Amino acid sequence: MKGKYVEAKERLRGSIAPLVTPFKRNYEIDLDKQRELIEFQITNGTHGISVTGTSGEPSSLTVDERITVMENAVKTIDGRVPFVPGTGSVNQAETLHLTKVAQEMGADAAMVIVPYYNKPNQQALYNHFKTVADSVDLPIIVYNIPGRTGVNLEVNTLARLVEDCPNIIGVKESNKDFEHVNRVLLYCGRDFLLYSGIELLCYPMLAIGGAGSISATANVEPKKVAEMHNAWESGNLEKAQNLHFELMKLNDVLFKDTNPAPVKAALGMMGKIEPVLRPPMGLPSKEVLKEIHQTLIEYGKDVQNTFDM
């Protein structure tokens, strides 16, 4: 394996926060707010930053807008923490283009989602990811989220890719099947980077050798999400376990509706962004908004806005 990929495996660990894409009320991207969100993350100890993943509403952005968001992020981060943009699409040509752009701008890795809606078979998925991996000299983190893509990247398919593509160094598993994620490390190697994309599995995945998490909750509570990983790494298992349970209620409320709607509502209540999603996405119901509002208060957040609930 090339040295740069070994180094990436050592560096790309911990809480990699998958940032929302902030919009103005006219639905334009708010780059100033994005910079503020990045500073909020770094100040609170987040180990890495990702943009244009699920929480970043990539399917609501044009290719040019995705590049703008990536460029703004990499300039703001300025090498302080690893940068892992999401570059995947349902369209392979777009995926190739965005992944090459990520390499050119100096990203530490690219996160490439299993193509959604089309439901490719396993051989087609292998062909797709091998084509992407072969097109760049950049670490690739595969993103498996069967609940939103309609297809699961099976462990044997991923293991074939790891064997054939040395720059495929990890996977974000938004997969509630814990037997599946255990077998990822068994068949892809114990040094393969396994990230949890399921909030209630962030701690359990560390216990089996996971590399960290790419958790939407980090948008709202970056410090505690990062501290859970730090506690685990330092051997303070009691603290890590306590943080796991402390975060559980917040994790639950932030998924009362489709991500990132509750997260954006929470950030709006905290005064971090305008609570705007691009249609067809929209804010949660008033009942869910009230629950989010109350939960933020319980977590000691400075809640500034109520949205006239």
PDB file of C-alpha atoms in Angstrom:
ATOM      1  CA  MET A   1       0.000   0.000   0.000  1.00  0.00           C
ATOM      2  CA  LYS A   2       1.236   3.464  -0.827  1.00  0.00           C
ATOM      3  CA  GLY A   3       2.575   5.442   2.104  1.00  0.00           C
ATOM      4  CA  LYS A   4       0.014   8.213   1.714  1.00  0.00           C
ATOM      5  CA  TYR A   5      -2.822   5.764   2.260  1.00  0.00           C
ATOM      6  CA  VAL A   6      -1.182   4.386   5.402  1.00  0.00           C
ATOM      7  CA  GLU A   7      -0.829   7.947   6.681  1.00  0.00           C
ATOM      8  CA  ALA A   8      -4.465   8.681   5.834  1.00  0.00           C
ATOM      9  CA  LYS A   9      -5.568   5.657   7.862  1.00  0.00           C
ATOM     10  CA  GLU A  10      -3.706   7.027  10.860  1.00  0.00           C
ATOM     11  CA  ARG A  11      -5.061  10.575  10.482  1.00  0.00           C
ATOM     12  CA  LEU A  12      -8.691  10.030   9.510  1.00  0.00           C
ATOM     13  CA  ARG A  13      -9.994   8.937  12.891  1.00  0.00           C
ATOM     14  CA  GLY A  14     -12.461  10.318  15.394  1.00  0.00           C
ATOM     15  CA  SER A  15     -15.520  12.488  14.871  1.00  0.00           C
ATOM     16  CA  ILE A  16     -15.731  13.701  11.272  1.00  0.00           C
ATOM     17  CA  ALA A  17     -18.636  16.142  11.337  1.00  0.00           C
ATOM     18  CA  PRO A  18     -20.926  15.973   8.266  1.00  0.00           C
ATOM     19  CA  LEU A  19     -21.897  19.631   7.996  1.00  0.00           C
ATOM     20  CA  VAL A  20     -25.240  20.923   6.811  1.00  0.00           C
ATOM     21  CA  THR A  21     -25.227  23.330   3.878  1.00  0.00           C
ATOM     22  CA  PRO A  22     -26.592  26.635   5.207  1.00  0.00           C
ATOM     23  CA  PHE A  23     -28.983  28.540   2.956  1.00  0.00           C
ATOM     24  CA  LYS A  24     -30.297  32.065   3.043  1.00  0.00           C
ATOM     25  CA  ARG A  25     -34.056  32.588   3.012  1.00  0.00           C
ATOM     26  CA  ASN A  26     -33.926  32.940  -0.783  1.00  0.00           C
ATOM     27  CA  TYR A  27     -32.301  29.442  -0.934  1.00  0.00           C
ATOM     28  CA  GLU A  28     -28.866  30.759  -1.924  1.00  0.00           C
ATOM     29  CA  ILE A  29     -25.899  29.087  -0.217  1.00  0.00           C
ATOM     30  CA  ASP A  30     -24.743  31.112   2.781  1.00  0.00           C
ATOM     31  CA  LEU A  31     -20.961  30.810   2.603  1.00  0.00           C
ATOM     32  CA  ASP A  32     -20.424  33.112   5.570  1.00  0.00           C
ATOM     33  CA  LYS A  33     -22.537  30.836   7.759  1.00  0.00           C
ATOM     34  CA  GLN A  34     -20.668  27.812   6.443  1.00  0.00           C
ATOM     35  CA  ARG A  35     -17.393  29.360   7.560  1.00  0.00           C
ATOM     36  CA  GLU A  36     -18.899  30.041  10.991  1.00  0.00           C
ATOM     37  CA  LEU A  37     -20.087  26.436  11.285  1.00  0.00           C
ATOM     38  CA  ILE A  38     -16.605  25.177  10.464  1.00  0.00           C
ATOM     39  CA  GLU A  39     -15.075  27.410  13.141  1.00  0.00           C
ATOM     40  CA  PHE A  40     -17.719  26.176  15.612  1.00  0.00           C
ATOM     41  CA  GLN A  41     -16.694  22.596  14.860  1.00  0.00           C
ATOM     42  CA  ILE A  42     -12.945  23.125  15.109  1.00  0.00           C
ATOM     43  CA  THR A  43     -13.247  25.182  18.311  1.00  0.00           C
ATOM     44  CA  ASN A  44     -15.200  22.318  19.898  1.00  0.00           C
ATOM     45  CA  GLY A  45     -12.648  19.650  19.080  1.00  0.00           C
ATOM     46  CA  THR A  46     -14.092  17.965  16.005  1.00  0.00           C
ATOM     47  CA  HIS A  47     -11.453  15.747  14.421  1.00  0.00           C
ATOM     48  CA  GLY A  48     -12.460  16.299  10.782  1.00  0.00           C
ATOM     49  CA  ILE A  49     -14.948  18.051   8.517  1.00  0.00           C
ATOM     50  CA  SER A  50     -17.114  16.643   5.744  1.00  0.00           C
ATOM     51  CA  VAL A  51     -19.405  18.609   3.435  1.00  0.00           C
ATOM     52  CA  THR A  52     -21.929  17.648   0.749  1.00  0.00           C
ATOM     53  CA  GLY A  53     -22.793  14.376   2.401  1.00  0.00           C
ATOM     54  CA  THR A  54     -26.380  13.496   3.273  1.00  0.00           C
ATOM     55  CA  SER A  55     -26.601  16.259   5.880  1.00  0.00           C
ATOM     56  CA  GLY A  56     -25.382  18.734   3.258  1.00  0.00           C
ATOM     57  CA  GLU A  57     -28.332  18.134   0.884  1.00  0.00           C
ATOM     58  CA  PRO A  58     -26.115  17.326  -2.123  1.00  0.00           C
ATOM     59  CA  SER A  59     -29.001  16.217  -4.324  1.00  0.00           C
ATOM     60  CA  SER A  60     -30.441  19.737  -3.951  1.00  0.00           C
ATOM     61  CA  LEU A  61     -27.193  21.337  -5.158  1.00  0.00           C
ATOM     62  CA  THR A  62     -25.899  21.733  -8.685  1.00  0.00           C
ATOM     63  CA  VAL A  63     -22.446  20.354  -9.450  1.00  0.00           C
ATOM     64  CA  ASP A  64     -21.050  23.887  -9.493  1.00  0.00           C
ATOM     65  CA  GLU A  65     -22.657  24.608  -6.124  1.00  0.00           C
ATOM     66  CA  ARG A  66     -21.157  21.463  -4.645  1.00  0.00           C
ATOM     67  CA  ILE A  67     -17.735  22.601  -5.811  1.00  0.00           C
ATOM     68  CA  THR A  68     -18.327  26.055  -4.330  1.00  0.00           C
ATOM     69  CA  VAL A  69     -19.215  24.509  -0.964  1.00  0.00           C
ATOM     70  CA  MET A  70     -16.119  22.287  -1.118  1.00  0.00           C
ATOM     71  CA  GLU A  71     -13.830  25.184  -2.053  1.00  0.00           C
ATOM     72  CA  ASN A  72     -15.183  27.379   0.718  1.00  0.00           C
ATOM     73  CA  ALA A  73     -14.696  24.579   3.233  1.00  0.00           C
ATOM     74  CA  VAL A  74     -11.136  23.677   2.266  1.00  0.00           C
ATOM     75  CA  LYS A  75     -10.073  27.336   2.404  1.00  0.00           C
ATOM     76  CA  THR A  76     -11.686  27.835   5.802  1.00  0.00           C
ATOM     77  CA  ILE A  77     -10.289  24.630   7.293  1.00  0.00           C
ATOM     78  CA  ASP A  78      -6.813  25.522   5.984  1.00  0.00           C
ATOM     79  CA  GLY A  79      -5.337  22.179   6.980  1.00  0.00           C
ATOM     80  CA  ARG A  80      -6.291  22.431  10.656  1.00  0.00           C
ATOM     81  CA  VAL A  81      -8.271  19.182  10.548  1.00  0.00           C
ATOM     82  CA  PRO A  82      -8.789  16.600   7.801  1.00  0.00           C
ATOM     83  CA  PHE A  83     -11.260  17.492   5.053  1.00  0.00           C
ATOM     84  CA  VAL A  84     -13.445  14.747   3.555  1.00  0.00           C
ATOM     85  CA  PRO A  85     -16.010  16.055   1.047  1.00  0.00           C
ATOM     86  CA  GLY A  86     -18.812  13.902  -0.251  1.00  0.00           C
ATOM     87  CA  THR A  87     -18.318  13.506  -3.998  1.00  0.00           C
ATOM     88  CA  GLY A  88     -20.764  10.754  -4.871  1.00  0.00           C
ATOM     89  CA  SER A  89     -23.816  11.033  -7.088  1.00  0.00           C
ATOM     90  CA  VAL A  90     -26.352   8.865  -8.845  1.00  0.00           C
ATOM     91  CA  ASN A  91     -24.504   9.925 -12.000  1.00  0.00           C
ATOM     92  CA  GLN A  92     -21.063   8.328 -12.498  1.00  0.00           C
ATOM     93  CA  ALA A  93     -19.705  11.145 -14.658  1.00  0.00           C
ATOM     94  CA  GLU A  94     -20.575  13.667 -11.930  1.00  0.00           C
ATOM     95  CA  THR A  95     -18.996  11.429  -9.306  1.00  0.00           C
ATOM     96  CA  LEU A  96     -15.772  11.170 -11.297  1.00  0.00           C
ATOM     97  CA  HIS A  97     -15.660  14.921 -11.867  1.00  0.00           C
ATOM     98  CA  LEU A  98     -16.324  15.847  -8.232  1.00  0.00           C
ATOM     99  CA  THR A  99     -13.832  13.289  -6.923  1.00  0.00           C
ATOM    100  CA  LYS A 100     -11.113  14.617  -9.226  1.00  0.00           C
ATOM    101  CA  VAL A 101     -11.930  18.168  -8.094  1.00  0.00           C
ATOM    102  CA  ALA A 102     -11.595  17.025  -4.466  1.00  0.00           C
ATOM    103  CA  GLN A 103      -8.146  15.667  -5.225  1.00  0.00           C
ATOM    104  CA  GLU A 104      -7.102  18.860  -7.001  1.00  0.00           C
ATOM    105  CA  MET A 105      -8.173  21.057  -4.089  1.00  0.00           C
ATOM    106  CA  GLY A 106      -6.180  18.992  -1.606  1.00  0.00           C
ATOM    107  CA  ALA A 107      -8.881  17.028   0.198  1.00  0.00           C
ATOM    108  CA  ASP A 108      -7.617  14.371   2.589  1.00  0.00           C
ATOM    109  CA  ALA A 109     -10.110  11.838   1.220  1.00  0.00           C
ATOM    110  CA  ALA A 110     -13.367  11.696  -0.714  1.00  0.00           C
ATOM    111  CA  MET A 111     -16.530  10.081   0.592  1.00  0.00           C
ATOM    112  CA  VAL A 112     -18.416   8.370  -2.230  1.00  0.00           C
ATOM    113  CA  ILE A 113     -21.978   7.240  -1.659  1.00  0.00           C
ATOM    114  CA  VAL A 114     -23.531   4.086  -3.072  1.00  0.00           C
ATOM    115  CA  PRO A 115     -25.542   5.408  -6.047  1.00  0.00           C
ATOM    116  CA  TYR A 116     -29.109   5.980  -4.975  1.00  0.00           C
ATOM    117  CA  TYR A 117     -32.457   5.308  -6.662  1.00  0.00           C
ATOM    118  CA  ASN A 118     -31.029   3.196  -9.515  1.00  0.00           C
ATOM    119  CA  LYS A 119     -30.444   0.155  -7.245  1.00  0.00           C
ATOM    120  CA  PRO A 120     -27.413  -1.299  -9.097  1.00  0.00           C
ATOM    121  CA  ASN A 121     -26.597  -4.966  -8.548  1.00  0.00           C
ATOM    122  CA  GLN A 122     -23.430  -5.946  -6.680  1.00  0.00           C
ATOM    123  CA  GLN A 123     -21.255  -6.349  -9.785  1.00  0.00           C
ATOM    124  CA  ALA A 124     -22.387  -2.951 -11.038  1.00  0.00           C
ATOM    125  CA  LEU A 125     -21.526  -1.434  -7.650  1.00  0.00           C
ATOM    126  CA  TYR A 126     -18.094  -3.046  -7.789  1.00  0.00           C
ATOM    127  CA  ASN A 127     -17.540  -1.666 -11.283  1.00  0.00           C
ATOM    128  CA  HIS A 128     -18.681   1.814 -10.226  1.00  0.00           C
ATOM    129  CA  PHE A 129     -16.453   2.121  -7.191  1.00  0.00           C
ATOM    130  CA  LYS A 130     -13.447   0.607  -8.947  1.00  0.00           C
ATOM    131  CA  THR A 131     -13.858   3.117 -11.771  1.00  0.00           C
ATOM    132  CA  VAL A 132     -13.958   5.988  -9.265  1.00  0.00           C
ATOM    133  CA  ALA A 133     -11.018   4.680  -7.236  1.00  0.00           C
ATOM    134  CA  ASP A 134      -8.904   4.094 -10.344  1.00  0.00           C
ATOM    135  CA  SER A 135      -9.566   7.639 -11.587  1.00  0.00           C
ATOM    136  CA  VAL A 136      -7.755   9.369  -8.699  1.00  0.00           C
ATOM    137  CA  ASP A 137      -4.760   9.057  -6.411  1.00  0.00           C
ATOM    138  CA  LEU A 138      -6.840   9.972  -3.379  1.00  0.00           C
ATOM    139  CA  PRO A 139      -8.093   7.971  -0.384  1.00  0.00           C
ATOM    140  CA  ILE A 140     -11.711   6.901  -0.858  1.00  0.00           C
ATOM    141  CA  ILE A 141     -14.250   6.297   1.898  1.00  0.00           C
ATOM    142  CA  VAL A 142     -17.252   4.379   0.597  1.00  0.00           C
ATOM    143  CA  TYR A 143     -20.601   5.532   2.002  1.00  0.00           C
ATOM    144  CA  ASN A 144     -23.150   2.753   2.493  1.00  0.00           C
ATOM    145  CA  ILE A 145     -26.607   3.994   3.514  1.00  0.00           C
ATOM    146  CA  PRO A 146     -29.124   1.406   2.294  1.00  0.00           C
ATOM    147  CA  GLY A 147     -32.096   3.135   3.915  1.00  0.00           C
ATOM    148  CA  ARG A 148     -31.693   6.050   1.495  1.00  0.00           C
ATOM    149  CA  THR A 149     -30.084   4.435  -1.540  1.00  0.00           C
ATOM    150  CA  GLY A 150     -32.358   1.396  -1.810  1.00  0.00           C
ATOM    151  CA  VAL A 151     -29.453  -1.044  -2.069  1.00  0.00           C
ATOM    152  CA  ASN A 152     -26.922  -2.441   0.406  1.00  0.00           C
ATOM    153  CA  LEU A 153     -23.257  -2.731  -0.526  1.00  0.00           C
ATOM    154  CA  GLU A 154     -22.605  -6.299   0.577  1.00  0.00           C
ATOM    155  CA  VAL A 155     -19.519  -7.171   2.570  1.00  0.00           C
ATOM    156  CA  ASN A 156     -18.057  -9.468  -0.069  1.00  0.00           C
ATOM    157  CA  THR A 157     -18.393  -6.722  -2.685  1.00  0.00           C
ATOM    158  CA  LEU A 158     -16.633  -4.241  -0.413  1.00  0.00           C
ATOM    159  CA  ALA A 159     -13.924  -6.796   0.369  1.00  0.00           C
ATOM    160  CA  ARG A 160     -13.277  -7.269  -3.360  1.00  0.00           C
ATOM    161  CA  LEU A 161     -12.916  -3.524  -3.777  1.00  0.00           C
ATOM    162  CA  VAL A 162     -10.500  -3.260  -0.859  1.00  0.00           C
ATOM    163  CA  GLU A 163      -8.406  -6.060  -2.355  1.00  0.00           C
ATOM    164  CA  ASP A 164      -8.324  -4.475  -5.810  1.00  0.00           C
ATOM    165  CA  CYS A 165      -8.208  -0.747  -4.945  1.00  0.00           C
ATOM    166  CA  PRO A 166      -5.529   0.259  -2.420  1.00  0.00           C
ATOM    167  CA  ASN A 167      -6.973   3.760  -2.093  1.00  0.00           C
ATOM    168  CA  ILE A 168     -10.316   2.499  -0.779  1.00  0.00           C
ATOM    169  CA  ILE A 169      -9.373   2.830   2.868  1.00  0.00           C
ATOM    170  CA  GLY A 170     -12.679   2.943   4.708  1.00  0.00           C
ATOM    171  CA  VAL A 171     -16.449   2.895   4.776  1.00  0.00           C
ATOM    172  CA  LYS A 172     -19.126   4.964   6.462  1.00  0.00           C
ATOM    173  CA  GLU A 173     -21.779   2.441   7.437  1.00  0.00           C
ATOM    174  CA  SER A 174     -25.206   3.987   7.975  1.00  0.00           C
ATOM    175  CA  ASN A 175     -26.370   0.456   8.454  1.00  0.00           C
ATOM    176  CA  LYS A 176     -28.352  -0.749  11.452  1.00  0.00           C
ATOM    177  CA  ASP A 177     -27.299  -4.345  10.800  1.00  0.00           C
ATOM    178  CA  PHE A 178     -24.542  -4.731  13.404  1.00  0.00           C
ATOM    179  CA  GLU A 179     -23.703  -8.205  12.146  1.00  0.00           C
ATOM    180  CA  HIS A 180     -22.935  -6.621   8.766  1.00  0.00           C
ATOM    181  CA  VAL A 181     -20.564  -4.011  10.210  1.00  0.00           C
ATOM    182  CA  ASN A 182     -18.735  -6.654  12.250  1.00  0.00           C
ATOM    183  CA  ARG A 183     -18.110  -8.633   9.079  1.00  0.00           C
ATOM    184  CA  VAL A 184     -16.761  -5.514   7.343  1.00  0.00           C
ATOM    185  CA  LEU A 185     -13.729  -5.552   9.636  1.00  0.00           C
ATOM    186  CA  LEU A 186     -13.448  -9.342   9.498  1.00  0.00           C
ATOM    187  CA  TYR A 187     -13.253  -9.479   5.696  1.00  0.00           C
ATOM    188  CA  CYS A 188     -11.799  -6.058   4.838  1.00  0.00           C
ATOM    189  CA  GLY A 189      -9.103  -6.148   7.518  1.00  0.00           C
ATOM    190  CA  ARG A 190      -8.883  -4.864  11.050  1.00  0.00           C
ATOM    191  CA  ASP A 191      -6.981  -1.779   9.833  1.00  0.00           C
ATOM    192  CA  PHE A 192      -9.825  -0.825   7.476  1.00  0.00           C
ATOM    193  CA  LEU A 193     -11.480   2.407   8.594  1.00  0.00           C
ATOM    194  CA  LEU A 194     -15.027   1.733   9.755  1.00  0.00           C
ATOM    195  CA  TYR A 195     -17.107   4.812  10.611  1.00  0.00           C
ATOM    196  CA  SER A 196     -20.547   4.777  12.154  1.00  0.00           C
ATOM    197  CA  GLY A 197     -23.239   6.778  10.407  1.00  0.00           C
ATOM    198  CA  ILE A 198     -25.873   5.476  12.828  1.00  0.00           C
ATOM    199  CA  GLU A 199     -25.844   7.643  15.937  1.00  0.00           C
ATOM    200  CA  LEU A 200     -26.709   4.932  18.447  1.00  0.00           C
ATOM    201  CA  LEU A 201     -23.938   2.719  17.045  1.00  0.00           C
ATOM    202  CA  CYS A 202     -21.106   5.278  17.294  1.00  0.00           C
ATOM    203  CA  TYR A 203     -19.927   3.907  20.636  1.00  0.00           C
ATOM    204  CA  PRO A 204     -20.545   0.200  19.898  1.00  0.00           C
ATOM    205  CA  MET A 205     -18.546   0.472  16.658  1.00  0.00           C
ATOM    206  CA  LEU A 206     -15.548   1.744  18.608  1.00  0.00           C
ATOM    207  CA  ALA A 207     -15.745  -1.403  20.707  1.00  0.00           C
ATOM    208  CA  ILE A 208     -15.218  -3.647  17.669  1.00  0.00           C
ATOM    209  CA  GLY A 209     -12.375  -1.552  16.265  1.00  0.00           C
ATOM    210  CA  GLY A 210     -14.146   1.247  14.417  1.00  0.00           C
ATOM    211  CA  ALA A 211     -12.232   4.360  13.402  1.00  0.00           C
ATOM    212  CA  GLY A 212     -14.853   6.865  14.556  1.00  0.00           C
ATOM    213  CA  SER A 213     -18.096   8.374  13.406  1.00  0.00           C
ATOM    214  CA  ILE A 214     -19.562  10.634  10.754  1.00  0.00           C
ATOM    215  CA  SER A 215     -22.592  11.602  12.789  1.00  0.00           C
ATOM    216  CA  ALA A 216     -25.175  14.279  11.991  1.00  0.00           C
ATOM    217  CA  THR A 217     -25.499  14.946  15.733  1.00  0.00           C
ATOM    218  CA  ALA A 218     -22.015  16.487  15.643  1.00  0.00           C
ATOM    219  CA  ASN A 219     -23.590  19.482  13.895  1.00  0.00           C
ATOM    220  CA  VAL A 220     -25.408  20.342  17.126  1.00  0.00           C
ATOM    221  CA  GLU A 221     -23.187  18.819  19.845  1.00  0.00           C
ATOM    222  CA  PRO A 222     -19.684  18.600  18.369  1.00  0.00           C
ATOM    223  CA  LYS A 223     -17.829  18.674  21.675  1.00  0.00           C
ATOM    224  CA  LYS A 224     -19.523  15.662  23.272  1.00  0.00           C
ATOM    225  CA  VAL A 225     -19.392  13.598  20.072  1.00  0.00           C
ATOM    226  CA  ALA A 226     -15.645  14.258  19.803  1.00  0.00           C
ATOM    227  CA  GLU A 227     -15.074  13.707  23.521  1.00  0.00           C
ATOM    228  CA  MET A 228     -16.697  10.280  23.348  1.00  0.00           C
ATOM    229  CA  HIS A 229     -14.045   9.216  20.853  1.00  0.00           C
ATOM    230  CA  ASN A 230     -11.271  10.878  22.866  1.00  0.00           C
ATOM    231  CA  ALA A 231     -12.394   9.070  26.017  1.00  0.00           C
ATOM    232  CA  TRP A 232     -12.390   5.739  24.211  1.00  0.00           C
ATOM    233  CA  GLU A 233      -8.924   6.345  22.765  1.00  0.00           C
ATOM    234  CA  SER A 234      -7.529   7.301  26.177  1.00  0.00           C
ATOM    235  CA  GLY A 235      -8.964   4.182  27.782  1.00  0.00           C
ATOM    236  CA  ASN A 236     -11.607   5.995  29.822  1.00  0.00           C
ATOM    237  CA  LEU A 237     -14.356   3.567  28.926  1.00  0.00           C
ATOM    238  CA  GLU A 238     -16.718   4.741  31.651  1.00  0.00           C
ATOM    239  CA  LYS A 239     -16.645   8.303  30.322  1.00  0.00           C
ATOM    240  CA  ALA A 240     -17.123   7.112  26.743  1.00  0.00           C
ATOM    241  CA  GLN A 241     -20.078   4.974  27.767  1.00  0.00           C
ATOM    242  CA  ASN A 242     -21.592   7.809  29.804  1.00  0.00           C
ATOM    243  CA  LEU A 243     -21.328  10.180  26.829  1.00  0.00           C
ATOM    244  CA  HIS A 244     -22.974   7.552  24.628  1.00  0.00           C
ATOM    245  CA  PHE A 245     -26.021   7.569  26.887  1.00  0.00           C
ATOM    246  CA  GLU A 246     -25.921  11.345  27.417  1.00  0.00           C
ATOM    247  CA  LEU A 247     -26.189  11.839  23.659  1.00  0.00           C
ATOM    248  CA  MET A 248     -28.977   9.317  23.162  1.00  0.00           C
ATOM    249  CA  LYS A 249     -31.970  11.613  23.681  1.00  0.00           C
ATOM    250  CA  LEU A 250     -30.493  14.249  21.373  1.00  0.00           C
ATOM    251  CA  ASN A 251     -29.708  11.583  18.792  1.00  0.00           C
ATOM    252  CA  ASP A 252     -33.302  10.386  18.930  1.00  0.00           C
ATOM    253  CA  VAL A 253     -34.910  13.801  18.529  1.00  0.00           C
ATOM    254  CA  LEU A 254     -32.627  14.763  15.648  1.00  0.00           C
ATOM    255  CA  PHE A 255     -34.006  11.836  13.670  1.00  0.00           C
ATOM    256  CA  LYS A 256     -37.702  12.411  14.358  1.00  0.00           C
ATOM    257  CA  ASP A 257     -37.876  13.535  10.740  1.00  0.00           C
ATOM    258  CA  THR A 258     -35.701  13.067   7.679  1.00  0.00           C
ATOM    259  CA  ASN A 259     -32.131  14.274   8.123  1.00  0.00           C
ATOM    260  CA  PRO A 260     -31.119  17.118   7.971  1.00  0.00           C
ATOM    261  CA  ALA A 261     -34.492  18.747   8.715  1.00  0.00           C
ATOM    262  CA  PRO A 262     -34.332  18.366  12.525  1.00  0.00           C
ATOM    263  CA  VAL A 263     -30.627  19.259  12.592  1.00  0.00           C
ATOM    264  CA  LYS A 264     -31.236  22.450  10.633  1.00  0.00           C
ATOM    265  CA  ALA A 265     -34.166  23.291  12.894  1.00  0.00           C
ATOM    266  CA  ALA A 266     -31.934  22.833  15.943  1.00  0.00           C
ATOM    267  CA  LEU A 267     -29.148  24.956  14.476  1.00  0.00           C
ATOM    268  CA  GLY A 268     -31.729  27.595  13.596  1.00  0.00           C
ATOM    269  CA  MET A 269     -32.997  27.610  17.176  1.00  0.00           C
ATOM    270  CA  MET A 270     -29.394  28.019  18.353  1.00  0.00           C
ATOM    271  CA  GLY A 271     -28.942  31.011  16.041  1.00  0.00           C
ATOM    272  CA  LYS A 272     -26.268  29.271  13.964  1.00  0.00           C
ATOM    273  CA  ILE A 273     -28.090  29.317  10.606  1.00  0.00           C
ATOM    274  CA  GLU A 274     -31.371  30.226   8.966  1.00  0.00           C
ATOM    275  CA  PRO A 275     -33.558  27.110   9.303  1.00  0.00           C
ATOM    276  CA  VAL A 276     -33.925  26.705   5.542  1.00  0.00           C
ATOM    277  CA  LEU A 277     -33.961  23.525   3.480  1.00  0.00           C
ATOM    278  CA  ARG A 278     -34.298  23.480  -0.270  1.00  0.00           C
ATOM    279  CA  PRO A 279     -37.599  22.063  -1.513  1.00  0.00           C
ATOM    280  CA  PRO A 280     -38.851  19.431  -1.666  1.00  0.00           C
ATOM    281  CA  MET A 281     -37.344  19.136   1.823  1.00  0.00           C
ATOM    282  CA  GLY A 282     -38.939  21.141   4.613  1.00  0.00           C
ATOM    283  CA  LEU A 283     -38.898  21.682   8.364  1.00  0.00           C
ATOM    284  CA  PRO A 284     -40.435  19.137  10.759  1.00  0.00           C
ATOM    285  CA  SER A 285     -43.958  19.455  12.158  1.00  0.00           C
ATOM    286  CA  LYS A 286     -44.708  21.870  14.999  1.00  0.00           C
ATOM    287  CA  GLU A 287     -44.881  18.935  17.403  1.00  0.00           C
ATOM    288  CA  VAL A 288     -41.367  17.796  16.477  1.00  0.00           C
ATOM    289  CA  LEU A 289     -40.064  21.373  16.567  1.00  0.00           C
ATOM    290  CA  LYS A 290     -41.354  21.722  20.125  1.00  0.00           C
ATOM    291  CA  GLU A 291     -39.612  18.491  21.090  1.00  0.00           C
ATOM    292  CA  ILE A 292     -36.360  19.670  19.533  1.00  0.00           C
ATOM    293  CA  HIS A 293     -36.681  23.011  21.330  1.00  0.00           C
ATOM    294  CA  GLN A 294     -37.235  21.357  24.721  1.00  0.00           C
ATOM    295  CA  THR A 295     -34.377  18.908  24.174  1.00  0.00           C
ATOM    296  CA  LEU A 296     -31.946  21.699  23.321  1.00  0.00           C
ATOM    297  CA  ILE A 297     -32.890  23.455  26.556  1.00  0.00           C
ATOM    298  CA  GLU A 298     -32.283  20.235  28.485  1.00  0.00           C
ATOM    299  CA  TYR A 299     -28.833  20.022  26.877  1.00  0.00           C
ATOM    300  CA  GLY A 300     -28.027  23.537  28.032  1.00  0.00           C
ATOM    301  CA  LYS A 301     -28.113  25.159  24.610  1.00  0.00           C
ATOM    302  CA  ASP A 302     -28.677  28.878  24.188  1.00  0.00           C
ATOM    303  CA  VAL A 303     -31.979  28.680  22.325  1.00  0.00           C
ATOM    304  CA  GLN A 304     -32.670  31.974  20.568  1.00  0.00           C
ATOM    305  CA  ASN A 305     -35.447  31.170  18.096  1.00  0.00           C
ATOM    306  CA  THR A 306     -38.722  29.274  18.374  1.00  0.00           C
ATOM    307  CA  PHE A 307     -40.151  29.657  14.827  1.00  0.00           C
ATOM    308  CA  ASP A 308     -43.508  30.686  16.346  1.00  0.00           C
ATOM    309  CA  MET A 309     -44.244  27.141  17.440  1.00  0.00           C
TER     310      MET A 309
END
